[in-house]
Amino acid sequence: MKIGAIFSPAVQRHFDHDYACKRYREAGIECLDYSLYGVYAIPSEIFSSSRNEWTKEFAERKKIIEGNGLFVNQTHGTYPTNYLSFRDSDWKSKYMKETELDLFKKQIEVASILGAKYIVIHPINHCKNDIEWEENRLLNLDAFSRLEPILREFNVQLGVENMFEHDPVRRRFCKTGCSTPEDMIDLIDTLNASLSSDRFVACLDTGHMLIQSISPDKAVKKLGSRLKLLHVQDNVALSDDHCAPGIGFTDWKAFALALKEVGYDGAFSVEAGLDQPAIIDKELIFDYIEYTAKASRRVIELAEVK
Amino acid sequence: MKLSIISEHFQDDSSYGLAETFRRIAQIGFDGVDYTLVPVTGKKVYNPFEDEKGWRAHFKKASEEIKKNGLTCEQVHAVFPTNKENQGINFIGDEEVELMKKQIEATEILGAPYMVVHSINIARNYSDLDLDYEANMDMLSKFVPLFEKSSVSLALENIFKSDPLRDRFCITGSSTPERLCRLIDDAHSDSVVACLDTGHAHLVGVNPEAFVKILGKRLKVLHVQDCYGRGDHHNAPGCGNIDWHKFTTALAQIGYDGALNLEVSFKREMKIHPELGWDYMKYAYKAGRALINLVEKAKSTK
């Protein structure tokens, strides 16, 4: 199983691609989860440039990545997906706008240019707990259906990720439209069946799942062959900390065994938060990445231990 | 500034043992260690003091291994809780005094100048503050004379408490800098200093840098650890959301001259694989060095 890591905005901001890729490879990383977003809810400036410019730029980046012995396994689109309307309270205003659709068209093409099989585009988060869950489901079916022809055109699959929301009344994180394995399965199967497609697969975020009090290993078993990509991250089951494996409370042995049981053949890609180490010292990012690579190997080995 | 690391989780024989632990700590690059007098590995307590005849030899062996690897013992951690909290007993009895005598002797054998002692925790928020203060002063009155006769200083640590009614962590008698200063100052002894645990402060909403500034010259010992404010997780710096720039600037401002000691937990990593604990320690080392660089930078721009 290939070991992957997020190639986050912090990495892209602080270092040139060649240096960062070299350090990732030295740290034991084999493939990248390439972030196409920059700041929360604000699309990266590069997508405001001409098509010729951004296609050329990402083709150049691919050469640098591959020149360092890495490849892009997956990319991550701008979030929230409904970045123009995510603060609106009325669900009807949260349908994907043409501007948003246009951005994701570009990002799907970029995934293809980078050679990634997958792009993660977050489901839209509208509901908190189960209130207006059906409406939230409609928003997601609409948005993803509109992306399907583009995914097909560029031969990219969309990783449907499990999300969470914050419930300000109860002051805790809570379920939203696509949080549980059942929510993910419903979206993936409905979209693939109704569109006669195979473009929709599951991206399990282990930390997001743990926040919902669902053990990631149980989610893996339910998702089964739909599971094609991962956001591996640890936390203490209370908040979305994006720690490297081992720093939180996830049962990693159970997770590794579950991956083996379902025959998972994708990358073990860690989505660790790199902003905090970078605040101390930007070079500390690579020390943390080295730990995540080692932790990933150890977790995978757990499935081999009797 | 020296960089030291807690050796608990590694030092006892069921883990890596003394020789291998200090060899590896030195190899990673640390200058010193924070030795846990009675370590807990997994759920097992390794109490060398239970061996009436052998405990001195145990600490001599530990001291030799520390020195052999070019390390210094910067501080030790006493048994906690300091009182019989789990039995509902607030005040220190003869048993705890006798144990403290042994712990001081062990610390001298190890050559450490400081022993970190947990304050007694009774107060929750603003309730039982008087009883908390009384119990802590009773504890200090019994322990301080023992420290004054030794080469070791008592480093009183800021602690937190759990508030089960409100389902959250809360402040107790030593959680704020003002409360900790009062305990230290009222002991009226040069043998009582402060140990600041950065994560304990962050957990109850006290900025570690504010703590540093108020403690000032009282601050001699550190438990540097990170967390996200939702639990006492003892993560390496950078694996939480403490503002380390402000913290290191505050250390430079007060002229802190002790070690930058990391009290990071390796338990969860070692559960995946024992060797992963060492890999995490390597990251912690780099993070610790980066913090020292920030202190030095802040000193030079002061």
Tab-separated table of C-alpha atoms in Angstrom, chain B:
chain	number	residue	atom	x	y	z
B	1	MET	CA	19.121	26.666	26.810
B	2	LYS	CA	19.134	22.924	27.369
B	3	LEU	CA	16.517	20.650	25.826
B	4	SER	CA	15.289	17.763	27.956
B	5	ILE	CA	12.630	15.090	27.643
B	6	ILE	CA	10.514	12.932	29.903
B	7	SER	CA	11.787	9.345	30.033
B	8	GLU	CA	8.591	7.720	31.335
B	9	HIS	CA	7.093	5.063	29.026
B	10	PHE	CA	10.622	4.001	28.022
B	11	GLN	CA	12.770	3.750	31.166
B	12	ASP	CA	11.418	0.694	33.001
B	13	ASP	CA	12.534	-2.831	32.250
B	14	SER	CA	9.257	-3.904	30.659
B	15	SER	CA	9.833	-1.195	28.056
B	16	TYR	CA	13.350	-0.321	26.838
B	17	GLY	CA	15.138	-0.217	30.209
B	18	LEU	CA	17.495	2.432	31.532
B	19	ALA	CA	20.564	1.810	29.375
B	20	GLU	CA	18.761	1.737	26.039
B	21	THR	CA	16.453	4.613	26.934
B	22	PHE	CA	19.221	7.057	27.772
B	23	ARG	CA	21.397	5.874	24.884
B	24	ARG	CA	18.596	6.665	22.454
B	25	ILE	CA	17.610	9.953	24.100
B	26	ALA	CA	21.219	11.111	23.785
B	27	GLN	CA	21.438	9.824	20.230
B	28	ILE	CA	18.392	11.875	19.223
B	29	GLY	CA	20.231	14.933	20.524
B	30	PHE	CA	18.671	15.839	23.843
B	31	ASP	CA	20.811	17.434	26.538
B	32	GLY	CA	18.929	16.140	29.542
B	33	VAL	CA	16.091	14.097	30.967
B	34	ASP	CA	13.049	14.539	33.141
B	35	TYR	CA	13.145	11.320	35.168
B	36	THR	CA	9.894	9.887	36.443
B	37	LEU	CA	10.569	8.454	39.903
B	38	VAL	CA	7.647	6.023	39.778
B	39	PRO	CA	6.743	5.440	36.128
B	40	VAL	CA	3.494	4.012	34.874
B	41	THR	CA	3.797	1.929	31.714
B	42	GLY	CA	0.527	0.736	30.310
B	43	LYS	CA	-1.522	0.165	33.426
B	44	LYS	CA	1.384	-1.081	35.503
B	45	VAL	CA	3.115	1.043	38.138
B	46	TYR	CA	6.870	0.475	38.541
B	47	ASN	CA	7.627	1.616	42.047
B	48	PRO	CA	11.316	1.198	42.881
B	49	PHE	CA	10.648	2.358	46.448
B	50	GLU	CA	8.801	-0.883	47.122
B	51	ASP	CA	12.192	-2.578	47.175
B	52	GLU	CA	13.385	-1.359	50.572
B	53	LYS	CA	16.921	-2.595	50.071
B	54	GLY	CA	17.310	-2.036	46.354
B	55	TRP	CA	15.843	1.378	45.524
B	56	ARG	CA	19.053	3.341	46.072
B	57	ALA	CA	20.920	0.985	43.747
B	58	HIS	CA	18.179	1.465	41.150
B	59	PHE	CA	18.599	5.233	41.135
B	60	LYS	CA	22.410	4.957	41.175
B	61	LYS	CA	22.151	2.776	38.081
B	62	ALA	CA	19.820	5.319	36.447
B	63	SER	CA	22.207	8.142	37.319
B	64	GLU	CA	25.159	6.251	35.862
B	65	GLU	CA	23.306	5.565	32.634
B	66	ILE	CA	22.246	9.208	32.332
B	67	LYS	CA	25.827	10.428	32.840
B	68	LYS	CA	27.364	7.717	30.677
B	69	ASN	CA	25.392	9.069	27.747
B	70	GLY	CA	26.440	12.650	28.337
B	71	LEU	CA	23.025	13.663	29.622
B	72	THR	CA	22.022	15.561	32.747
B	73	CYS	CA	19.015	14.916	34.917
B	74	GLU	CA	17.335	18.311	34.739
B	75	GLN	CA	14.335	17.451	36.894
B	76	VAL	CA	12.364	14.567	38.286
B	77	HIS	CA	8.655	14.026	38.726
B	78	ALA	CA	7.329	12.955	42.104
B	79	VAL	CA	4.582	10.403	42.617
B	80	PHE	CA	1.139	11.886	42.071
B	81	PRO	CA	-1.424	12.609	43.312
B	82	THR	CA	0.569	14.082	46.178
B	83	ASN	CA	-2.163	13.359	48.691
B	84	LYS	CA	-4.500	10.374	48.909
B	85	GLU	CA	-6.965	12.131	46.634
B	86	ASN	CA	-8.473	8.869	45.441
B	87	GLN	CA	-9.289	7.975	49.045
B	88	GLY	CA	-10.811	11.368	49.756
B	89	ILE	CA	-7.965	12.368	52.075
B	90	ASN	CA	-6.852	15.962	51.618
B	91	PHE	CA	-4.028	16.331	54.094
B	92	ILE	CA	-0.568	14.818	53.982
B	93	GLY	CA	0.143	12.038	56.477
B	94	ASP	CA	3.271	10.299	57.757
B	95	GLU	CA	3.238	7.846	54.853
B	96	GLU	CA	3.539	10.629	52.266
B	97	VAL	CA	6.238	12.355	54.301
B	98	GLU	CA	8.289	9.158	54.464
B	99	LEU	CA	7.865	8.636	50.720
B	100	MET	CA	8.921	12.230	50.076
B	101	LYS	CA	12.121	11.707	52.085
B	102	LYS	CA	13.007	8.797	49.826
B	103	GLN	CA	12.089	10.748	46.693
B	104	ILE	CA	14.354	13.616	47.720
B	105	GLU	CA	17.222	11.213	48.309
B	106	ALA	CA	16.591	9.567	44.941
B	107	THR	CA	16.606	12.987	43.274
B	108	GLU	CA	19.933	13.791	44.876
B	109	ILE	CA	21.337	10.489	43.629
B	110	LEU	CA	20.158	11.432	40.138
B	111	GLY	CA	21.749	14.856	40.543
B	112	ALA	CA	18.593	16.753	39.616
B	113	PRO	CA	18.094	20.220	41.093
B	114	TYR	CA	14.283	20.111	40.928
B	115	MET	CA	11.493	17.742	41.865
B	116	VAL	CA	8.102	18.545	40.366
B	117	VAL	CA	5.337	18.092	42.924
B	118	HIS	CA	1.667	18.333	42.051
B	119	SER	CA	-0.309	20.769	44.127
B	120	ILE	CA	-3.217	19.241	46.015
B	121	ASN	CA	-6.425	19.760	44.054
B	122	ILE	CA	-9.589	20.380	45.984
B	123	ALA	CA	-11.109	23.597	44.623
B	124	ARG	CA	-13.362	23.490	41.600
B	125	ASN	CA	-13.606	26.918	40.021
B	126	TYR	CA	-14.343	29.148	43.029
B	127	SER	CA	-15.602	26.514	45.456
B	128	ASP	CA	-13.481	25.155	48.323
B	129	LEU	CA	-10.662	27.585	47.663
B	130	ASP	CA	-9.950	28.000	51.379
B	131	LEU	CA	-9.710	24.261	51.975
B	132	ASP	CA	-7.519	23.910	48.886
B	133	TYR	CA	-5.157	26.605	50.151
B	134	GLU	CA	-5.090	25.097	53.637
B	135	ALA	CA	-4.272	21.609	52.340
B	136	ASN	CA	-1.512	22.916	50.072
B	137	MET	CA	0.038	24.993	52.840
B	138	ASP	CA	-0.129	21.956	55.127
B	139	MET	CA	1.627	19.913	52.433
B	140	LEU	CA	4.294	22.569	51.957
B	141	SER	CA	4.843	22.927	55.711
B	142	LYS	CA	5.587	19.199	55.899
B	143	PHE	CA	7.665	18.902	52.725
B	144	VAL	CA	9.613	22.166	52.586
B	145	PRO	CA	11.838	21.465	55.641
B	146	LEU	CA	12.873	18.223	53.963
B	147	PHE	CA	13.782	20.053	50.752
B	148	GLU	CA	15.628	22.779	52.651
B	149	LYS	CA	17.971	20.163	54.061
B	150	SER	CA	18.726	18.876	50.565
B	151	SER	CA	20.154	20.114	47.277
B	152	VAL	CA	16.740	19.754	45.661
B	153	SER	CA	14.039	22.395	45.206
B	154	LEU	CA	10.337	21.653	45.186
B	155	ALA	CA	8.792	22.786	41.906
B	156	LEU	CA	5.068	23.241	42.430
B	157	GLU	CA	3.092	22.574	39.261
B	158	ASN	CA	-0.105	24.146	37.965
B	159	ILE	CA	-2.822	21.522	37.832
B	160	PHE	CA	-6.437	21.424	36.633
B	161	LYS	CA	-9.511	19.597	37.791
B	162	SER	CA	-12.469	17.936	36.160
B	163	ASP	CA	-15.902	19.396	36.810
B	164	PRO	CA	-18.301	16.455	36.410
B	165	LEU	CA	-21.441	18.568	36.776
B	166	ARG	CA	-20.562	20.796	33.864
B	167	ASP	CA	-18.702	18.028	32.013
B	168	ARG	CA	-15.554	20.084	31.487
B	169	PHE	CA	-12.141	20.833	32.906
B	170	CYS	CA	-11.936	23.659	35.370
B	171	ILE	CA	-9.496	25.646	37.446
B	172	THR	CA	-8.396	24.436	40.859
B	173	GLY	CA	-6.166	25.921	43.564
B	174	SER	CA	-3.027	26.147	41.422
B	175	SER	CA	-4.450	26.644	37.930
B	176	THR	CA	-3.986	30.383	37.619
B	177	PRO	CA	-0.664	32.210	37.922
B	178	GLU	CA	-1.977	34.294	40.804
B	179	ARG	CA	-3.034	31.239	42.812
B	180	LEU	CA	0.242	29.418	42.134
B	181	CYS	CA	2.281	32.512	43.077
B	182	ARG	CA	0.373	32.808	46.358
B	183	LEU	CA	1.195	29.201	47.308
B	184	ILE	CA	4.863	29.615	46.417
B	185	ASP	CA	5.254	32.992	48.123
B	186	ASP	CA	3.435	31.902	51.265
B	187	ALA	CA	5.841	28.964	51.650
B	188	HIS	CA	8.545	31.571	52.413
B	189	SER	CA	11.334	29.346	51.199
B	190	ASP	CA	13.976	29.570	48.492
B	191	SER	CA	13.459	25.845	48.054
B	192	VAL	CA	10.025	26.323	46.495
B	193	VAL	CA	9.833	27.312	42.824
B	194	ALA	CA	7.295	27.053	40.015
B	195	CYS	CA	6.858	24.432	37.321
B	196	LEU	CA	4.640	25.589	34.480
B	197	ASP	CA	2.767	22.959	32.518
B	198	THR	CA	1.767	24.679	29.275
B	199	GLY	CA	-0.990	22.204	28.403
B	200	HIS	CA	-2.572	22.370	31.860
B	201	ALA	CA	-2.754	26.156	31.520
B	202	HIS	CA	-4.170	26.046	27.985
B	203	LEU	CA	-6.755	23.465	29.031
B	204	VAL	CA	-8.382	25.812	31.513
B	205	GLY	CA	-8.171	28.920	29.357
B	206	VAL	CA	-5.046	30.496	30.834
B	207	ASN	CA	-2.501	31.644	28.268
B	208	PRO	CA	0.853	30.006	28.976
B	209	GLU	CA	2.621	33.288	28.133
B	210	ALA	CA	0.559	35.145	30.735
B	211	PHE	CA	1.520	32.465	33.233
B	212	VAL	CA	5.219	32.908	32.401
B	213	LYS	CA	5.081	36.670	32.811
B	214	ILE	CA	3.331	36.562	36.175
B	215	LEU	CA	5.512	33.766	37.557
B	216	GLY	CA	8.622	35.694	36.536
B	217	LYS	CA	11.693	34.608	38.502
B	218	ARG	CA	9.722	31.933	40.350
B	219	LEU	CA	9.646	29.929	37.116
B	220	LYS	CA	12.472	27.405	37.092
B	221	VAL	CA	10.972	24.284	35.540
B	222	LEU	CA	8.811	23.564	32.482
B	223	HIS	CA	6.454	20.879	31.311
B	224	VAL	CA	6.140	21.874	27.669
B	225	GLN	CA	3.272	20.085	25.972
B	226	ASP	CA	0.615	20.981	23.413
B	227	CYS	CA	-3.099	20.255	23.209
B	228	TYR	CA	-6.252	21.537	21.562
B	229	GLY	CA	-7.759	22.705	24.830
B	230	ARG	CA	-10.145	19.775	25.100
B	231	GLY	CA	-8.055	17.341	27.090
B	232	ASP	CA	-4.687	16.944	28.795
B	233	HIS	CA	-3.149	15.112	25.882
B	234	HIS	CA	0.531	15.978	26.255
B	235	ASN	CA	1.211	16.333	22.536
B	236	ALA	CA	4.488	17.527	21.088
B	237	PRO	CA	4.572	21.253	20.244
B	238	GLY	CA	2.822	21.865	16.941
B	239	CYS	CA	0.252	19.125	17.605
B	240	GLY	CA	-2.143	21.492	19.321
B	241	ASN	CA	-3.021	25.160	19.208
B	242	ILE	CA	-0.886	26.830	21.870
B	243	ASP	CA	0.660	30.069	20.619
B	244	TRP	CA	4.340	29.107	20.901
B	245	HIS	CA	5.642	32.406	19.606
B	246	LYS	CA	4.024	34.266	22.503
B	247	PHE	CA	5.180	31.630	24.983
B	248	THR	CA	8.821	31.719	23.873
B	249	THR	CA	8.793	35.522	23.758
B	250	ALA	CA	7.553	35.546	27.349
B	251	LEU	CA	10.361	33.166	28.395
B	252	ALA	CA	12.888	35.518	26.822
B	253	GLN	CA	11.280	38.523	28.515
B	254	ILE	CA	11.586	37.095	32.037
B	255	GLY	CA	15.102	35.779	31.422
B	256	TYR	CA	14.103	32.162	32.012
B	257	ASP	CA	17.324	30.219	32.537
B	258	GLY	CA	16.072	26.663	33.044
B	259	ALA	CA	15.777	23.810	30.587
B	260	LEU	CA	13.118	23.591	27.922
B	261	ASN	CA	11.676	20.333	29.105
B	262	LEU	CA	9.181	18.407	26.993
B	263	GLU	CA	6.568	16.431	28.901
B	264	VAL	CA	5.145	14.627	25.904
B	265	SER	CA	3.133	11.441	26.165
B	266	PHE	CA	4.253	8.548	23.960
B	267	LYS	CA	1.694	6.046	25.182
B	268	ARG	CA	-0.701	6.219	22.254
B	269	GLU	CA	2.050	6.069	19.638
B	270	MET	CA	3.712	3.131	21.405
B	271	LYS	CA	0.406	1.286	21.362
B	272	ILE	CA	0.701	1.171	17.553
B	273	HIS	CA	4.326	0.046	17.836
B	274	PRO	CA	6.918	0.677	20.574
B	275	GLU	CA	9.379	2.037	18.009
B	276	LEU	CA	6.841	4.658	16.904
B	277	GLY	CA	7.307	6.278	20.329
B	278	TRP	CA	10.912	6.996	19.347
B	279	ASP	CA	9.862	8.348	15.968
B	280	TYR	CA	7.469	10.730	17.689
B	281	MET	CA	10.256	11.696	20.100
B	282	LYS	CA	12.410	12.626	17.107
B	283	TYR	CA	9.686	14.989	15.940
B	284	ALA	CA	9.347	16.363	19.498
B	285	TYR	CA	13.094	16.983	19.561
B	286	LYS	CA	12.959	19.043	16.363
B	287	ALA	CA	9.977	20.974	17.702
B	288	GLY	CA	11.786	21.591	21.013
B	289	ARG	CA	14.886	22.884	19.221
B	290	ALA	CA	12.678	25.150	17.129
B	291	LEU	CA	11.163	26.579	20.337
B	292	ILE	CA	14.634	27.220	21.774
B	293	ASN	CA	15.540	29.034	18.554
B	294	LEU	CA	12.459	31.207	19.033
B	295	VAL	CA	13.532	32.014	22.606
B	296	GLU	CA	17.019	32.952	21.431
B	297	LYS	CA	15.583	35.048	18.615
B	298	ALA	CA	13.267	36.847	21.033
B	299	LYS	CA	16.204	37.507	23.380
B	300	SER	CA	18.259	39.015	20.586
B	301	THR	CA	15.447	41.347	19.508
B	302	LYS	CA	14.501	42.353	23.052
